[in-house]
Tab-separated table of C-alpha atoms in Angstrom:
chain	number	residue	atom	x	y	z
A	1	MET	CA	43.911	55.234	-37.516
A	2	LYS	CA	41.290	55.184	-34.729
A	3	LYS	CA	41.295	51.663	-33.303
A	4	LEU	CA	39.152	49.711	-30.905
A	5	TYR	CA	40.011	46.142	-29.969
A	6	VAL	CA	37.369	43.958	-28.331
A	7	VAL	CA	39.432	41.428	-26.428
A	8	GLY	CA	38.453	38.099	-24.882
A	9	LEU	CA	40.726	37.381	-21.923
A	10	GLY	CA	39.985	33.670	-21.682
A	11	PRO	CA	38.547	31.900	-18.626
A	12	GLY	CA	40.520	33.996	-16.146
A	13	GLY	CA	44.153	33.013	-15.707
A	14	MET	CA	46.634	35.087	-17.642
A	15	ASP	CA	48.330	31.890	-18.808
A	16	ASP	CA	45.302	31.449	-21.087
A	17	LEU	CA	45.572	34.941	-22.578
A	18	THR	CA	46.328	34.520	-26.282
A	19	ILE	CA	49.292	36.114	-28.029
A	20	ARG	CA	46.946	38.271	-30.129
A	21	ALA	CA	45.188	39.452	-26.978
A	22	ARG	CA	48.491	40.394	-25.336
A	23	GLU	CA	49.553	42.288	-28.448
A	24	ALA	CA	46.259	44.206	-28.618
A	25	LEU	CA	46.407	45.143	-24.943
A	26	GLY	CA	50.043	46.130	-25.285
A	27	ALA	CA	49.236	48.384	-28.252
A	28	SER	CA	46.366	50.109	-26.429
A	29	GLU	CA	46.576	53.348	-24.500
A	30	VAL	CA	43.253	52.771	-22.749
A	31	ILE	CA	41.739	49.524	-21.423
A	32	ILE	CA	38.049	49.479	-20.488
A	33	GLY	CA	36.073	46.697	-18.826
A	34	TYR	CA	34.237	45.436	-15.788
A	35	ARG	CA	36.410	46.026	-12.732
A	36	THR	CA	36.911	42.311	-11.985
A	37	TYR	CA	38.451	41.809	-15.424
A	38	LEU	CA	40.563	44.953	-15.197
A	39	GLY	CA	42.086	43.487	-12.051
A	40	LEU	CA	43.291	40.503	-14.065
A	41	VAL	CA	45.366	42.547	-16.523
A	42	LYS	CA	46.619	45.545	-14.540
A	43	SER	CA	49.709	43.733	-13.301
A	44	LEU	CA	50.675	42.870	-16.885
A	45	PHE	CA	50.069	46.370	-18.245
A	46	PRO	CA	50.548	48.818	-15.346
A	47	ASP	CA	51.215	51.839	-17.570
A	48	LYS	CA	47.769	51.897	-19.249
A	49	THR	CA	44.815	54.130	-18.505
A	50	TYR	CA	41.934	52.092	-17.086
A	51	ALA	CA	38.199	52.787	-16.910
A	52	SER	CA	35.242	50.687	-15.827
A	53	THR	CA	31.499	50.616	-15.222
A	54	SER	CA	29.408	48.409	-12.950
A	55	MET	CA	27.899	45.045	-13.819
A	56	GLY	CA	24.809	45.570	-15.955
A	57	GLN	CA	26.248	48.671	-17.639
A	58	GLU	CA	27.670	46.903	-20.663
A	59	LEU	CA	26.301	49.386	-23.199
A	60	GLU	CA	27.823	52.254	-21.233
A	61	ARG	CA	31.210	50.500	-21.419
A	62	VAL	CA	30.813	50.013	-25.163
A	63	ARG	CA	30.095	53.702	-25.718
A	64	MET	CA	32.932	54.710	-23.402
A	65	ALA	CA	35.343	52.555	-25.409
A	66	LEU	CA	34.142	53.874	-28.761
A	67	GLU	CA	34.369	57.478	-27.543
A	68	SER	CA	37.926	56.811	-26.406
A	69	ALA	CA	38.870	55.313	-29.769
A	70	ALA	CA	37.109	58.118	-31.654
A	71	ALA	CA	39.217	60.611	-29.694
A	72	GLY	CA	42.331	59.034	-31.190
A	73	LYS	CA	43.345	56.757	-28.320
A	74	THR	CA	43.889	53.147	-29.273
A	75	THR	CA	41.533	51.331	-26.907
A	76	SER	CA	40.777	47.796	-25.776
A	77	LEU	CA	37.356	46.782	-24.496
A	78	ILE	CA	37.854	43.596	-22.516
A	79	CYS	CA	35.653	40.752	-21.298
A	80	SER	CA	36.176	37.231	-20.042
A	81	GLY	CA	36.187	34.165	-22.255
A	82	ASP	CA	35.687	34.822	-25.958
A	83	ALA	CA	34.497	38.309	-26.919
A	84	GLY	CA	32.029	36.848	-29.422
A	85	ILE	CA	30.477	34.271	-27.067
A	86	TYR	CA	28.228	36.025	-24.528
A	87	GLY	CA	30.839	38.791	-24.700
A	88	MET	CA	31.195	42.406	-25.751
A	89	ALA	CA	31.762	41.949	-29.494
A	90	GLY	CA	28.060	41.998	-30.444
A	91	PRO	CA	27.020	45.246	-28.761
A	92	ALA	CA	30.273	46.915	-29.814
A	93	LEU	CA	29.780	45.979	-33.471
A	94	PHE	CA	26.178	47.215	-33.422
A	95	GLU	CA	27.233	50.516	-31.889
A	96	THR	CA	30.060	51.161	-34.394
A	97	ARG	CA	27.462	52.433	-36.876
A	98	ASN	CA	27.577	55.654	-34.884
A	99	TYR	CA	31.379	55.825	-35.055
A	100	PRO	CA	32.281	55.410	-38.740
A	101	ASP	CA	35.872	56.557	-38.226
A	102	VAL	CA	36.662	53.808	-35.709
A	103	THR	CA	38.132	50.517	-36.922
A	104	LEU	CA	36.982	47.663	-34.670
A	105	THR	CA	38.856	44.364	-34.396
A	106	VAL	CA	37.523	41.399	-32.416
A	107	ILE	CA	40.240	39.375	-30.662
A	108	PRO	CA	39.040	35.848	-29.788
A	109	GLY	CA	39.721	34.171	-26.481
A	110	VAL	CA	39.355	30.778	-24.821
A	111	THR	CA	35.704	30.449	-23.865
A	112	ALA	CA	34.641	28.969	-20.516
A	113	ALA	CA	33.384	25.739	-22.121
A	114	SER	CA	36.838	25.039	-23.567
A	115	GLY	CA	38.618	25.866	-20.319
A	116	ALA	CA	36.258	23.724	-18.268
A	117	ALA	CA	36.430	20.843	-20.741
A	118	ALA	CA	40.237	20.794	-20.633
A	119	LEU	CA	40.152	20.686	-16.844
A	120	LEU	CA	37.551	17.896	-16.760
A	121	GLY	CA	39.044	15.786	-19.565
A	122	ALA	CA	37.541	15.714	-23.058
A	123	PRO	CA	33.744	15.941	-22.771
A	124	LEU	CA	33.257	18.082	-25.892
A	125	MET	CA	34.738	15.599	-28.365
A	126	ASN	CA	31.515	15.363	-30.361
A	127	ASP	CA	28.608	17.703	-31.081
A	128	PHE	CA	27.766	19.960	-28.158
A	129	CYS	CA	25.890	23.145	-27.369
A	130	VAL	CA	26.361	26.016	-24.941
A	131	ILE	CA	23.332	27.354	-23.074
A	132	SER	CA	23.255	30.165	-20.540
A	133	LEU	CA	20.827	29.759	-17.651
A	134	SER	CA	20.719	33.502	-17.083
A	135	ASP	CA	17.246	34.784	-17.868
A	136	ASP	CA	18.214	38.441	-17.516
A	137	LEU	CA	18.348	38.875	-21.296
A	138	THR	CA	16.704	35.656	-22.522
A	139	PRO	CA	13.181	34.623	-21.434
A	140	TRP	CA	13.135	31.450	-19.339
A	141	GLN	CA	10.681	29.831	-21.762
A	142	MET	CA	13.245	30.199	-24.541
A	143	ILE	CA	15.924	28.649	-22.320
A	144	GLU	CA	13.571	25.738	-21.634
A	145	ASN	CA	12.983	25.278	-25.378
A	146	ARG	CA	16.717	25.164	-26.024
A	147	LEU	CA	17.328	22.660	-23.223
A	148	LYS	CA	14.582	20.395	-24.603
A	149	ALA	CA	16.067	20.609	-28.098
A	150	ALA	CA	19.535	19.761	-26.756
A	151	ALA	CA	18.126	16.756	-24.901
A	152	ALA	CA	16.275	15.567	-28.014
A	153	GLY	CA	19.466	15.857	-30.055
A	154	ASP	CA	21.619	14.006	-27.488
A	155	PHE	CA	24.018	16.940	-27.328
A	156	VAL	CA	26.653	17.365	-24.674
A	157	ILE	CA	25.576	20.573	-22.928
A	158	ALA	CA	27.801	23.230	-21.391
A	159	LEU	CA	25.819	25.450	-19.033
A	160	TYR	CA	26.963	29.001	-18.342
A	161	ASN	CA	25.638	31.117	-15.452
A	162	PRO	CA	24.146	28.081	-13.688
A	163	LYS	CA	23.324	29.730	-10.389
A	164	SER	CA	23.493	33.120	-8.696
A	165	ALA	CA	22.109	34.814	-5.598
A	166	HIS	CA	19.003	36.004	-7.430
A	167	ARG	CA	18.710	32.879	-9.621
A	168	PRO	CA	19.284	30.066	-7.088
A	169	GLU	CA	16.821	27.592	-8.651
A	170	ASN	CA	17.676	27.806	-12.355
A	171	LEU	CA	20.094	24.875	-12.307
A	172	ARG	CA	17.571	22.702	-10.474
A	173	LYS	CA	14.861	23.674	-12.959
A	174	ALA	CA	17.171	22.868	-15.887
A	175	VAL	CA	18.053	19.450	-14.468
A	176	ASP	CA	14.394	18.634	-13.800
A	177	LEU	CA	13.548	19.588	-17.370
A	178	LEU	CA	16.331	17.396	-18.820
A	179	LEU	CA	15.249	14.438	-16.686
A	180	ALA	CA	11.657	14.915	-17.805
A	181	ALA	CA	12.888	15.033	-21.402
A	182	GLY	CA	14.389	11.560	-21.013
A	183	VAL	CA	18.058	12.225	-20.233
A	184	ASP	CA	19.356	9.405	-18.017
A	185	LYS	CA	19.699	10.403	-14.354
A	186	ASP	CA	23.138	8.732	-14.209
A	187	THR	CA	24.539	10.692	-17.148
A	188	PRO	CA	28.102	11.730	-16.210
A	189	CYS	CA	28.545	15.444	-15.624
A	190	GLY	CA	31.362	17.739	-14.586
A	191	LEU	CA	31.686	20.996	-12.706
A	192	ALA	CA	34.577	23.397	-13.159
A	193	GLY	CA	34.917	26.587	-11.144
A	194	ARG	CA	37.223	29.603	-11.337
A	195	VAL	CA	39.085	27.968	-14.232
A	196	GLY	CA	42.611	29.311	-14.560
A	197	ARG	CA	42.281	31.472	-11.437
A	198	GLU	CA	43.186	31.127	-7.800
A	199	GLY	CA	40.830	28.632	-6.189
A	200	GLU	CA	40.302	26.593	-9.368
A	201	TRP	CA	38.325	23.413	-8.719
A	202	LYS	CA	36.618	20.571	-10.547
A	203	ARG	CA	34.238	17.751	-9.657
A	204	LEU	CA	32.692	14.803	-11.451
A	205	THR	CA	29.098	13.952	-10.678
A	206	THR	CA	25.877	12.753	-12.308
A	207	LEU	CA	22.832	14.553	-13.616
A	208	ARG	CA	20.669	13.645	-10.624
A	209	GLN	CA	23.313	15.031	-8.223
A	210	LEU	CA	23.816	18.378	-9.971
A	211	PRO	CA	21.154	20.449	-8.167
A	212	VAL	CA	22.533	19.622	-4.720
A	213	GLU	CA	26.194	20.285	-5.509
A	214	GLU	CA	27.634	23.028	-3.334
A	215	GLY	CA	29.920	25.769	-4.570
A	216	VAL	CA	28.143	26.295	-7.904
A	217	ASP	CA	27.959	29.972	-8.825
A	218	MET	CA	28.320	32.354	-11.762
A	219	PHE	CA	31.994	31.405	-12.104
A	220	THR	CA	31.127	27.706	-12.537
A	221	THR	CA	30.709	25.927	-15.860
A	222	VAL	CA	28.547	22.805	-15.804
A	223	VAL	CA	29.135	20.146	-18.455
A	224	ILE	CA	26.353	17.575	-18.915
A	225	GLY	CA	27.396	14.548	-20.927
A	226	ASN	CA	25.394	12.697	-23.555
A	227	SER	CA	24.725	8.990	-24.107
A	228	GLU	CA	28.339	8.497	-25.257
A	229	THR	CA	30.005	10.249	-22.316
A	230	LYS	CA	31.939	8.095	-19.866
A	231	VAL	CA	34.237	8.497	-16.876
A	232	SER	CA	37.632	6.872	-17.293
A	233	GLY	CA	40.697	7.387	-15.142
A	234	GLY	CA	39.060	10.308	-13.385
A	235	TYR	CA	38.345	12.101	-16.660
A	236	LEU	CA	35.054	12.974	-18.324
A	237	ILE	CA	35.303	11.760	-21.926
A	238	THR	CA	32.803	11.742	-24.779
A	239	LYS	CA	33.245	9.147	-27.507
A	240	ARG	CA	34.279	10.601	-30.858
A	241	GLY	CA	33.700	7.448	-32.878
A	242	TYR	CA	37.093	5.731	-32.965
A	243	SER	CA	36.835	1.957	-32.592
A	244	ASP	CA	38.783	1.421	-29.347
A	245	GLU	CA	37.775	4.544	-27.463
A	246	ASN	CA	35.640	3.173	-24.672
A	247	LYS	CA	37.529	-0.022	-23.816
A	248	GLY	CA	37.968	-0.034	-20.071
A	249	ALA	CA	35.822	3.062	-19.500
A	250	GLU	CA	33.451	2.850	-16.569
A	251	GLN	CA	30.320	4.775	-15.798
A	252	ALA	CA	30.461	7.241	-12.915
């Protein structure tokens, strides 16, 4: 059988690699992905054949992986986080129409929001949404619409891709929009960077302080609380609805 696995590696550390992901990578002859992610798994699977493309060449990686699988080599196409959340599963599944003999299996992983939330405490205990601030593939107006809808719905918001060298102002613009939409300036927020990797860090802050926080980059996940989010014992916690939850909790 001609097999392609699309594997989510989790937030970065190999301790967060799932058992299914390890099994898929172990069963593969070829592992394909962005070079940063290949570097995370090579020490675990040194006997595999590896191939990569540059950032921005995701479709080329998909086709490379499908060609490898079609040639009879069990292949894994890897990405960070969960393969179906801003990952490689979507483009790979679309492209399989041109490779009818290849069986594709998506292997889920721990997405950045989950990894960041665990590091920060329990901010995603009630309804939340995930929004990427990258406008490479999504128009900024659409991102603004989604942020406004999240604010109106009092969702906890996990922001991916908050800031990069060529998008330095997107986090500031997002915060300004949320403030204008009525989100309290003292809403507790959390930052988590390089989760599960060397140099992992976290910080608790407030919405009004987010734009000036240093160290925020593409490897940072920003969690913006809602009206039920508190700071207690150094943890960011969102009320689930149990009667005694917020006794003793104090606002950041």
